[in-house]
CSV table of C-alpha atoms and ligand atoms in Angstrom, one decimal:
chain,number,residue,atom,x,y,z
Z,1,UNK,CA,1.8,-24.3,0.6
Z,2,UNK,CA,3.9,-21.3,2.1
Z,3,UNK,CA,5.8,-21.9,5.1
Z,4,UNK,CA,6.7,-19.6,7.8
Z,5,UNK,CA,10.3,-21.0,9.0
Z,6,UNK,CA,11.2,-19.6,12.8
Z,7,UNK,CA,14.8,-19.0,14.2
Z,8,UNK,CA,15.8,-17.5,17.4
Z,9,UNK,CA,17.8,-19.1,20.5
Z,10,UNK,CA,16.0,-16.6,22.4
Z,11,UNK,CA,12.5,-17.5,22.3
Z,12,UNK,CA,9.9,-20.2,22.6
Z,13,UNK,CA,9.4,-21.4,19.0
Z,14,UNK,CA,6.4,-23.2,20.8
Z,15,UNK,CA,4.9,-20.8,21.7
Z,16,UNK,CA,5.2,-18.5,18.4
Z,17,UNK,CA,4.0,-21.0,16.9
Z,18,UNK,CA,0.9,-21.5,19.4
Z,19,UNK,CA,0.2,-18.1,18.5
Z,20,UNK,CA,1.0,-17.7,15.0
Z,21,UNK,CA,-1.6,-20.6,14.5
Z,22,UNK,CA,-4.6,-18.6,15.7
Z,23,UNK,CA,-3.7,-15.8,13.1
Z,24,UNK,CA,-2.1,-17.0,9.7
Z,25,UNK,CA,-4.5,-19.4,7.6
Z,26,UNK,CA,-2.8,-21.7,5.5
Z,27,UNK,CA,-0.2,-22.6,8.5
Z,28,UNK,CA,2.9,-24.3,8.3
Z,29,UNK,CA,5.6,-23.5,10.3
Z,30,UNK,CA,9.0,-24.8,10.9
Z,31,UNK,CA,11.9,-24.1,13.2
Z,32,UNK,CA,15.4,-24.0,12.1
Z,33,UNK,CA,17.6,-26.2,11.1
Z,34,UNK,CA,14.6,-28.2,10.1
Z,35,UNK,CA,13.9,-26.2,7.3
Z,36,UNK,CA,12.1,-28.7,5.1
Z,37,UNK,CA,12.0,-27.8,1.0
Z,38,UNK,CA,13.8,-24.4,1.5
Z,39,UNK,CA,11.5,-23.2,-2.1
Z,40,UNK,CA,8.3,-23.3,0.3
Z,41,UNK,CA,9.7,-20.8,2.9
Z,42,UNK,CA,8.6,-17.2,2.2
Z,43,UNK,CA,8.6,-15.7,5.4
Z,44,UNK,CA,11.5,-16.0,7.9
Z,45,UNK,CA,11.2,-14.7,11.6
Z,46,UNK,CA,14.5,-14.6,13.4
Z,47,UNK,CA,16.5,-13.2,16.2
Z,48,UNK,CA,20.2,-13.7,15.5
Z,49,UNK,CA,20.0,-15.3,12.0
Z,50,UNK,CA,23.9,-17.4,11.4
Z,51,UNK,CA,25.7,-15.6,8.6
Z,52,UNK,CA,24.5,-16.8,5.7
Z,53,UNK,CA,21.0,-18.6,7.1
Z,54,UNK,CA,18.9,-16.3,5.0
Z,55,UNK,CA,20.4,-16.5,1.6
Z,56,UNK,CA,19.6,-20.4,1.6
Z,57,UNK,CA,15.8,-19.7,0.6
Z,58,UNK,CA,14.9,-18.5,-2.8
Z,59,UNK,CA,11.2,-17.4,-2.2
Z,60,UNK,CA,11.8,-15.2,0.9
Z,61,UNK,CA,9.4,-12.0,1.0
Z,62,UNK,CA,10.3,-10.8,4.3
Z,63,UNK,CA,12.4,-11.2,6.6
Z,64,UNK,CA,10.7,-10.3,10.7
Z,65,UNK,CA,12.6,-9.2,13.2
Z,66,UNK,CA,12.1,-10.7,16.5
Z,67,UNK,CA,13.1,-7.3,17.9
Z,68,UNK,CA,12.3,-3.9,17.5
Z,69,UNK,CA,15.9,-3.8,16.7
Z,70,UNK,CA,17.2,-5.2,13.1
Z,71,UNK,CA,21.1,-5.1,13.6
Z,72,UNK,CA,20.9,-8.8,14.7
Z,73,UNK,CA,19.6,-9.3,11.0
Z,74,UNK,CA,22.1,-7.1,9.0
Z,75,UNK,CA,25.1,-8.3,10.8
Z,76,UNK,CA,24.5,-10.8,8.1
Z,77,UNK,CA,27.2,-10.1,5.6
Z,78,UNK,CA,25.3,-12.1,3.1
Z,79,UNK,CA,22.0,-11.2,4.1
Z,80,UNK,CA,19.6,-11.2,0.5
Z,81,UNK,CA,19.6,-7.8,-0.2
Z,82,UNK,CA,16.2,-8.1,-2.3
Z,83,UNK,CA,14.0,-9.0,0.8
Z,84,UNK,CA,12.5,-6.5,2.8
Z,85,UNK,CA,13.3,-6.9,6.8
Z,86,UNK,CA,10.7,-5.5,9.1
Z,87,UNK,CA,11.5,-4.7,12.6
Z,88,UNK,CA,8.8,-6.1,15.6
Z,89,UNK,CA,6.1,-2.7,16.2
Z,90,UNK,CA,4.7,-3.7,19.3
Z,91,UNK,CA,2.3,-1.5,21.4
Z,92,UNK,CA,2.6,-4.1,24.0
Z,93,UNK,CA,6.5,-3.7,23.8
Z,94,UNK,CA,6.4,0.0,23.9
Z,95,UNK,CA,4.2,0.3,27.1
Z,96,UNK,CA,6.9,-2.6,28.9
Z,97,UNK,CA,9.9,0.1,27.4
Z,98,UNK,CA,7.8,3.3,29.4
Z,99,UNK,CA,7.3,1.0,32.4
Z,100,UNK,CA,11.3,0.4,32.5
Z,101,UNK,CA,12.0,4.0,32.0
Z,102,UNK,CA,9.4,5.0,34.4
Z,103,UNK,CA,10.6,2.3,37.2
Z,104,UNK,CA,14.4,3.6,37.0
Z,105,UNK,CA,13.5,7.5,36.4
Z,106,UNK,CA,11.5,7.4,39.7
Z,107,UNK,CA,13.5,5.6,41.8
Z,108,UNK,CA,16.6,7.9,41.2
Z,109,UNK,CA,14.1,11.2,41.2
Z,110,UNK,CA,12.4,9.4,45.2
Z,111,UNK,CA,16.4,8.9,45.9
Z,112,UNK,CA,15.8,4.8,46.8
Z,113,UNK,CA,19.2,3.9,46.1
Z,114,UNK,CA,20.0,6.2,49.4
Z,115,UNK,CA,17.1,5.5,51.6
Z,116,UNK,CA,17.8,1.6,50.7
Z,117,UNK,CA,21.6,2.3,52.0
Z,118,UNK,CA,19.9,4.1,55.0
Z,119,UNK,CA,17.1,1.3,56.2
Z,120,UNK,CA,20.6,-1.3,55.9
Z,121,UNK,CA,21.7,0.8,58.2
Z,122,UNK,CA,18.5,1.3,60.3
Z,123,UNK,CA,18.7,5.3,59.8
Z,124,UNK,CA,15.5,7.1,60.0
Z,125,UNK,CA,16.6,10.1,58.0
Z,126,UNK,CA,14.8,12.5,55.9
Z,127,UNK,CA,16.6,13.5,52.6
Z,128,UNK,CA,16.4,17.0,50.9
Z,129,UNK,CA,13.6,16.4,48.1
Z,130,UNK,CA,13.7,17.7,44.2
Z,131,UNK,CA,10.9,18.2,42.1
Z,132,UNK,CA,10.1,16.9,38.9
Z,133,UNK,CA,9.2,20.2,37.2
Z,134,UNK,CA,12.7,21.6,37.6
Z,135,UNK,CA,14.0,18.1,36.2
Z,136,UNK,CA,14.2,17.3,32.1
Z,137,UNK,CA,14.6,13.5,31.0
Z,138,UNK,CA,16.3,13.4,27.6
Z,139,UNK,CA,15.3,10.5,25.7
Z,140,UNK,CA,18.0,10.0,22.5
Z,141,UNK,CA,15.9,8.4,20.3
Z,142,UNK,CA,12.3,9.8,19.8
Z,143,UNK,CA,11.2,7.0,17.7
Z,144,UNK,CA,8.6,4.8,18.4
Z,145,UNK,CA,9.7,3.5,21.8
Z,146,UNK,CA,10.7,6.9,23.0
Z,147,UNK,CA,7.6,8.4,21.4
Z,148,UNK,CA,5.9,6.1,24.9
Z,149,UNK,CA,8.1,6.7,26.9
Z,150,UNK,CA,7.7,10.5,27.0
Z,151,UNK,CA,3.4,10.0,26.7
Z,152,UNK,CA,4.3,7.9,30.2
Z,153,UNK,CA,6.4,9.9,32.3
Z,154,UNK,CA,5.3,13.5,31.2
Z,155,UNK,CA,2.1,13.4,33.3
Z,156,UNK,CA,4.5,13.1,36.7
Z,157,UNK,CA,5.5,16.9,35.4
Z,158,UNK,CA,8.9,16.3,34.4
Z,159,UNK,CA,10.2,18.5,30.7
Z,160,UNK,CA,10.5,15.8,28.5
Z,161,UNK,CA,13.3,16.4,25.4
Z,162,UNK,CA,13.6,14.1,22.4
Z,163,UNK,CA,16.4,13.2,20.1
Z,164,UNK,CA,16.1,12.2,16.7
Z,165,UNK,CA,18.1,12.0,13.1
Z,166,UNK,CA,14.9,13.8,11.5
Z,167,UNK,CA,13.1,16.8,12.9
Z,168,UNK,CA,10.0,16.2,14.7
Z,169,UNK,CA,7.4,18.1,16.4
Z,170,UNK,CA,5.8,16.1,19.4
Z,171,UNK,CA,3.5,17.9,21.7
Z,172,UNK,CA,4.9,18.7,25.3
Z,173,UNK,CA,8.3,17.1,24.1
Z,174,UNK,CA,11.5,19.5,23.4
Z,175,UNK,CA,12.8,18.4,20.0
Z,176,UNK,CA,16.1,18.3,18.8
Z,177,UNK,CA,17.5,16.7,15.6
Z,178,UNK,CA,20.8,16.0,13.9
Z,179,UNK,CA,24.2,16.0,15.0
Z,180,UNK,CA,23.7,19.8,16.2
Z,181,UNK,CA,21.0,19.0,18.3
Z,182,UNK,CA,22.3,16.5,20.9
Z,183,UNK,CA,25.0,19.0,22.7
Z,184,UNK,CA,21.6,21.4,23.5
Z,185,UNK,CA,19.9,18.7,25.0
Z,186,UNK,CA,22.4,16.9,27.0
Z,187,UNK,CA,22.8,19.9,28.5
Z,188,UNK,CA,19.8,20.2,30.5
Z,189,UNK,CA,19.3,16.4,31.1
Z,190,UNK,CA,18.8,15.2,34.4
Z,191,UNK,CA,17.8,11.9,33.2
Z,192,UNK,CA,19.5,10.8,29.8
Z,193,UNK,CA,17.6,7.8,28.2
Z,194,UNK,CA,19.1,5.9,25.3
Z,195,UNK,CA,16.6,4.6,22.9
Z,196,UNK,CA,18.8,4.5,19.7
Z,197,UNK,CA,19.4,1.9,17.1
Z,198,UNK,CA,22.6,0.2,16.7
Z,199,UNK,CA,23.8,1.8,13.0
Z,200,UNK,CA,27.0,2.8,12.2
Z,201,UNK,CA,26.0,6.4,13.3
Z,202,UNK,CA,25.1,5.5,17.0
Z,203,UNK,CA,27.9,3.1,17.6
Z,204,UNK,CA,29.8,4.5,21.1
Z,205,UNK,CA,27.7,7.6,21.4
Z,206,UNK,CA,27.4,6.6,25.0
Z,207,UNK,CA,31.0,8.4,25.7
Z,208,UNK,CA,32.9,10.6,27.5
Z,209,UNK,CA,32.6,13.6,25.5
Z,210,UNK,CA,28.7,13.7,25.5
Z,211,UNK,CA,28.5,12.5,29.4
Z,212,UNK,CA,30.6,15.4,30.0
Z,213,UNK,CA,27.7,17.5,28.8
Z,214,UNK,CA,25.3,16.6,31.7
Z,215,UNK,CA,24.5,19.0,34.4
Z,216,UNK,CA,26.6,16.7,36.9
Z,217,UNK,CA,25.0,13.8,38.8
Z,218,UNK,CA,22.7,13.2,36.0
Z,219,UNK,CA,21.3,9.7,36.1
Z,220,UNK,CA,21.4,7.5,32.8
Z,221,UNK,CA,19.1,4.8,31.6
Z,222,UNK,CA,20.9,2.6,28.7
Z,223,UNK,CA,17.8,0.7,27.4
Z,224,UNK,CA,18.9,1.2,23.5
Z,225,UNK,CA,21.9,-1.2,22.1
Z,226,UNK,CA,25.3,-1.9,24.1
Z,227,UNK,CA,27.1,-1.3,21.3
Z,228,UNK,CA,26.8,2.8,21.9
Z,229,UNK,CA,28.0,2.6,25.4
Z,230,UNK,CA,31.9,3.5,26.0
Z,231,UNK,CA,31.6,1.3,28.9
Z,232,UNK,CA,35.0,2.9,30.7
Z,233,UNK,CA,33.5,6.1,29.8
Z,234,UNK,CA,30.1,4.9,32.0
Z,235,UNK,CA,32.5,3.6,34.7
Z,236,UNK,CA,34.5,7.4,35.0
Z,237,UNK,CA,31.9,9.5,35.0
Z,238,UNK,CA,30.1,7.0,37.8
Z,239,UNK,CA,33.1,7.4,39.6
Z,240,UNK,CA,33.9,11.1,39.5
Z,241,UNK,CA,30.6,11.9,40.0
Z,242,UNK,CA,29.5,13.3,36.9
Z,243,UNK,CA,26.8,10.5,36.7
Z,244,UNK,CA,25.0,10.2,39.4
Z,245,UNK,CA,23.9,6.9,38.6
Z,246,UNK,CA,22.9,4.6,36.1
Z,247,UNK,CA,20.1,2.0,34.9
Z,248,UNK,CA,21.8,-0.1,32.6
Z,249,UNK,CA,20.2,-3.0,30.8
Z,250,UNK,CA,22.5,-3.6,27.5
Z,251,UNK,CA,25.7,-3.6,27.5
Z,252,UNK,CA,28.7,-3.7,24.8
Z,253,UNK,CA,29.4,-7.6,25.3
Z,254,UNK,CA,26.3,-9.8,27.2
Z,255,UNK,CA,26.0,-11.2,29.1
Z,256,UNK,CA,27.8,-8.9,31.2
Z,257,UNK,CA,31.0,-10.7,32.5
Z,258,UNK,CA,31.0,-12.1,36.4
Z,259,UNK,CA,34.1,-10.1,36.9
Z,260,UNK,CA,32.9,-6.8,35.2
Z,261,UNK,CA,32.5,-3.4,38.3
Z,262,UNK,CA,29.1,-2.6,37.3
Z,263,UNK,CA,27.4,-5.6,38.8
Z,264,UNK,CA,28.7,-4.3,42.4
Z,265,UNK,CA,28.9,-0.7,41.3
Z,266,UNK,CA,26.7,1.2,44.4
Z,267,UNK,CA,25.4,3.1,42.1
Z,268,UNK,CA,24.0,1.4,39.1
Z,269,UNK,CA,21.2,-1.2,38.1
Z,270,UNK,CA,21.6,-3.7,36.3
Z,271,UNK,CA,19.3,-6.0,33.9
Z,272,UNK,CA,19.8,-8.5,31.7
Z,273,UNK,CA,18.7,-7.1,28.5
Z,274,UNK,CA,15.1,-6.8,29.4
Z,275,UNK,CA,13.8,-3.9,29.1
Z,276,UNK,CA,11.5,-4.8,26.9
Z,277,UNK,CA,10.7,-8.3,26.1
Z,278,UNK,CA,9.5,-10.0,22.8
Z,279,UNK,CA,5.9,-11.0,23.5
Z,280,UNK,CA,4.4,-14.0,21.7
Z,281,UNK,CA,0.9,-12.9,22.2
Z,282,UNK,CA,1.0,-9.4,21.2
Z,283,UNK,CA,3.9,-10.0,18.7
Z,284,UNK,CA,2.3,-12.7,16.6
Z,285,UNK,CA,-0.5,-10.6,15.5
Z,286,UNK,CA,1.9,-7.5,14.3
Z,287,UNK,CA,3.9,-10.1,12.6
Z,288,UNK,CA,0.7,-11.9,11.2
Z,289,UNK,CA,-0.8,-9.0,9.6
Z,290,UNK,CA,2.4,-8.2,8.0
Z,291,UNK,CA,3.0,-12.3,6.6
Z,292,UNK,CA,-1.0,-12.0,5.0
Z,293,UNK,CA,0.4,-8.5,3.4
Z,294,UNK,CA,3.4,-9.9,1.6
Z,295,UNK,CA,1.2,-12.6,0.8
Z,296,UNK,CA,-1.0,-10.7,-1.1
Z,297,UNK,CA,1.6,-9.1,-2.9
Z,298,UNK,CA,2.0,-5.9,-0.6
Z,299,UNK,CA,4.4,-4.0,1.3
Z,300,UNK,CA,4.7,-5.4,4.6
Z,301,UNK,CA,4.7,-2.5,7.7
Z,302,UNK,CA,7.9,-1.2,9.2
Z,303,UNK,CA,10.3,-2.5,6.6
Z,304,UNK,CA,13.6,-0.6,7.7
Z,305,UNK,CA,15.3,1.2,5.3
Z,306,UNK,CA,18.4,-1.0,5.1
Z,307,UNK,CA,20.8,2.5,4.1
Z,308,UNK,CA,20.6,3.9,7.8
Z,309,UNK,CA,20.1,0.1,9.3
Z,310,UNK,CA,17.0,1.1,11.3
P,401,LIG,P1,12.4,3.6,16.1
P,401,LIG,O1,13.1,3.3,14.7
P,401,LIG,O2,10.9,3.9,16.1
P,401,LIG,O3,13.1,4.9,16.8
P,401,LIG,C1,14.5,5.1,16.7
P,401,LIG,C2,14.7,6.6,17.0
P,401,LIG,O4,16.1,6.8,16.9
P,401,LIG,C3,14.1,7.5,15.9
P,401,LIG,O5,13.6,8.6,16.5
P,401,LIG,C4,15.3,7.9,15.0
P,401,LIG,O6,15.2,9.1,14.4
P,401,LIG,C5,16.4,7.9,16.1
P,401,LIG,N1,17.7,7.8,15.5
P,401,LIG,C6,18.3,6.8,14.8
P,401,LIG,N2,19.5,7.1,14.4
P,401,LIG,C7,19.8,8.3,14.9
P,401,LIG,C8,20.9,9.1,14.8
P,401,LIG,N3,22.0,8.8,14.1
P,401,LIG,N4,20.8,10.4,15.4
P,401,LIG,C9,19.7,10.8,16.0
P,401,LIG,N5,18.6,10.0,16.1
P,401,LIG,C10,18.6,8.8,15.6
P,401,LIG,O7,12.8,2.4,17.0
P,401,LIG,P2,12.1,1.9,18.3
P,401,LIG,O8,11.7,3.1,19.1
P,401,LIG,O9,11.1,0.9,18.1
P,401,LIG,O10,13.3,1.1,19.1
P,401,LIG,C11,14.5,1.8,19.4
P,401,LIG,C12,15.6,0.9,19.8
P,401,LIG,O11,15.3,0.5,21.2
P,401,LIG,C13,15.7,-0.4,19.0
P,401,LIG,O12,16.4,-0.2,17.9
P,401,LIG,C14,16.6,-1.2,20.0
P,401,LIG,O13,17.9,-0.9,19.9
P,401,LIG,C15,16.1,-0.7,21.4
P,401,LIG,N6,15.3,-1.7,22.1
P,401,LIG,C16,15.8,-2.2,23.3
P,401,LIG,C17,15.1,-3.1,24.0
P,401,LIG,C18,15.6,-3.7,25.3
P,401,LIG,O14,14.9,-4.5,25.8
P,401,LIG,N7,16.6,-3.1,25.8
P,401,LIG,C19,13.8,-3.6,23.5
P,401,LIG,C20,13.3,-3.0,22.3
P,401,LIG,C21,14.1,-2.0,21.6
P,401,LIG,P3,14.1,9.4,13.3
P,401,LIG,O15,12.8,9.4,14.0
P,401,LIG,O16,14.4,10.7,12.7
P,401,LIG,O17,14.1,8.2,12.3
């Protein structure tokens, strides 16, 4: 019989499993390192595979991400080339991604980190107000996160812009594409979202040189990979003022270090990588449809193209 085999420090393998159960008929399943006859495995789902994990099965047909991310899976230098790897395309997960956004664009555009300072103080002071027509929330990374994102926050009446490698057309959302695009957006973004991919191409895009580009005191929200922030880069422009402030929920090494200046830094939020959270429930039927595909011999859903790494 076909075996799924599950992997991840992360999450519950009880609970995948719990849910797995009710979708995929025949079921076994097995969590790593009890791997059983490493022939029956054909489907592997894994966040944070060890180096050289995957190669060990000779029957693999996909390999699922536990993430809507896959750069956990190719960091594998000796990752099977042959087998497709699908990232996680949850619904569920994009709606927690819009409420994150949403949560940190509003309370920066309602100025809370100010009237929190004032009721420490016991200050009953009124603060100048902005509205969100005149403000524009960039999202780098129009993909399928981003793509909810801007469906969530556009009916508050902000300009939404969008970032991608290809050119898109999205209705109510500026588009912008390609290396030429991202100067002309940052330019006009209030709010600067990072919903990127870690590849090789996004790797420290986070920097000086394009958070110079902001209309000063523009607020970012790093929700994408902490490999593309220049953390020093974050830290100056916080301090000089060129950011006004910052949401930040990945970061370049996690978890963040006790001793790192964000964590007290008055003008940034901080979350553990949580943005968006792999759901069991929603997540093992996206993952179940795709293991009865490559079980019947087809191409499984959202296999990344393993060239760009997304
Ligand atoms: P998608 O693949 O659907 O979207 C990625 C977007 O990034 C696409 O629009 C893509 O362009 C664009 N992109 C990729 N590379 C480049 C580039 N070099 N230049 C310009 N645009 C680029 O992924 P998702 O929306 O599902 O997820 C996005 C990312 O969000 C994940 O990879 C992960 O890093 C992060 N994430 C973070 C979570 C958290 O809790 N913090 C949770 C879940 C995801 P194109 O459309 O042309 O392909």
């Amino acid at each position: 019989m076909p075996a799924i085999l599950f992997k991840s420090h992360a999450d519950s393998a009880a609970n995948w499993g719990n849910e797995l159960k009710k979708h995929v008929n025949p079921y076994d399943y097995r969590v790593w390192p009890d791997a059983g006859n490493k022939a029956d495995v054909d489907v592997a789902i894994v966040w944070k595979p060890e180096p050289g994990m995957l190669k060990q099965f000779p029957n693999l047909k996909m390999v699922a991400s536990l993430g809507a991310g896959v750069d956990h899976i190719f960091a594998d230098p000796e990752l099977p080339r042959h087998v497709p790897v699908v990232r996680l395309v949850d619904p569920w997960m994009a709606d927690a991604m819009a409420e994150y956004v949403a949560l940190n664009v509003l309370r920066f555009h309602r100025d809370d980190p100010d009237y929190q300072r004032l009721q420490a103080q016991k200050t009953w002071k009124p603060l100048p107000f902005s509205e969100a027509e005149a403000r524009t929330i960039a999202i780098m990374g129009i993909g399928f996160m981003g793509a909810s994102v801007a469906a969530k926050l556009k009916p508050f009446g902000f300009k939404i812009a969008g970032w991608s490698r290809s050119p898109k057309t999205i209705d109510g959302v500026a588009c912008y594409h390609g290396p030429n695009g991202l100067a002309a957006m940052l330019k006009q973004a209030n709010y600067l979202v990072c919903l990127l991919p870690a590849t090789p191409s996004t790797v420290g895009i986070v920097n000086a040189a394009n958070l110079t580009l902001l209309p000063r005191g523009a607020i970012l929200i790093q929700c994408g990979r902490g490999a593309q922030t220049v953390e020093a880069d974050v830290l100056a422009s916080l301090n000089s003022g060129q950011l006004g402030g910052a949401a930040l929920d990945v970061f370049p090494t996690e978890p963040l270090s006790p001793d790192n200046p964000l964590w007290t830094h008055p003008k940034v939020f901080i979350t553990p990588h949580v943005a968006s959270q792999t759901n069991p429930r929603t997540g093992a039927i996206v993952v179940a449809e795709n293991i009865r595909r490559v079980r019947r011999g087809e191409k499984p859903h959202d296999a990344v193209d393993p060239a760009v790494g997304y």
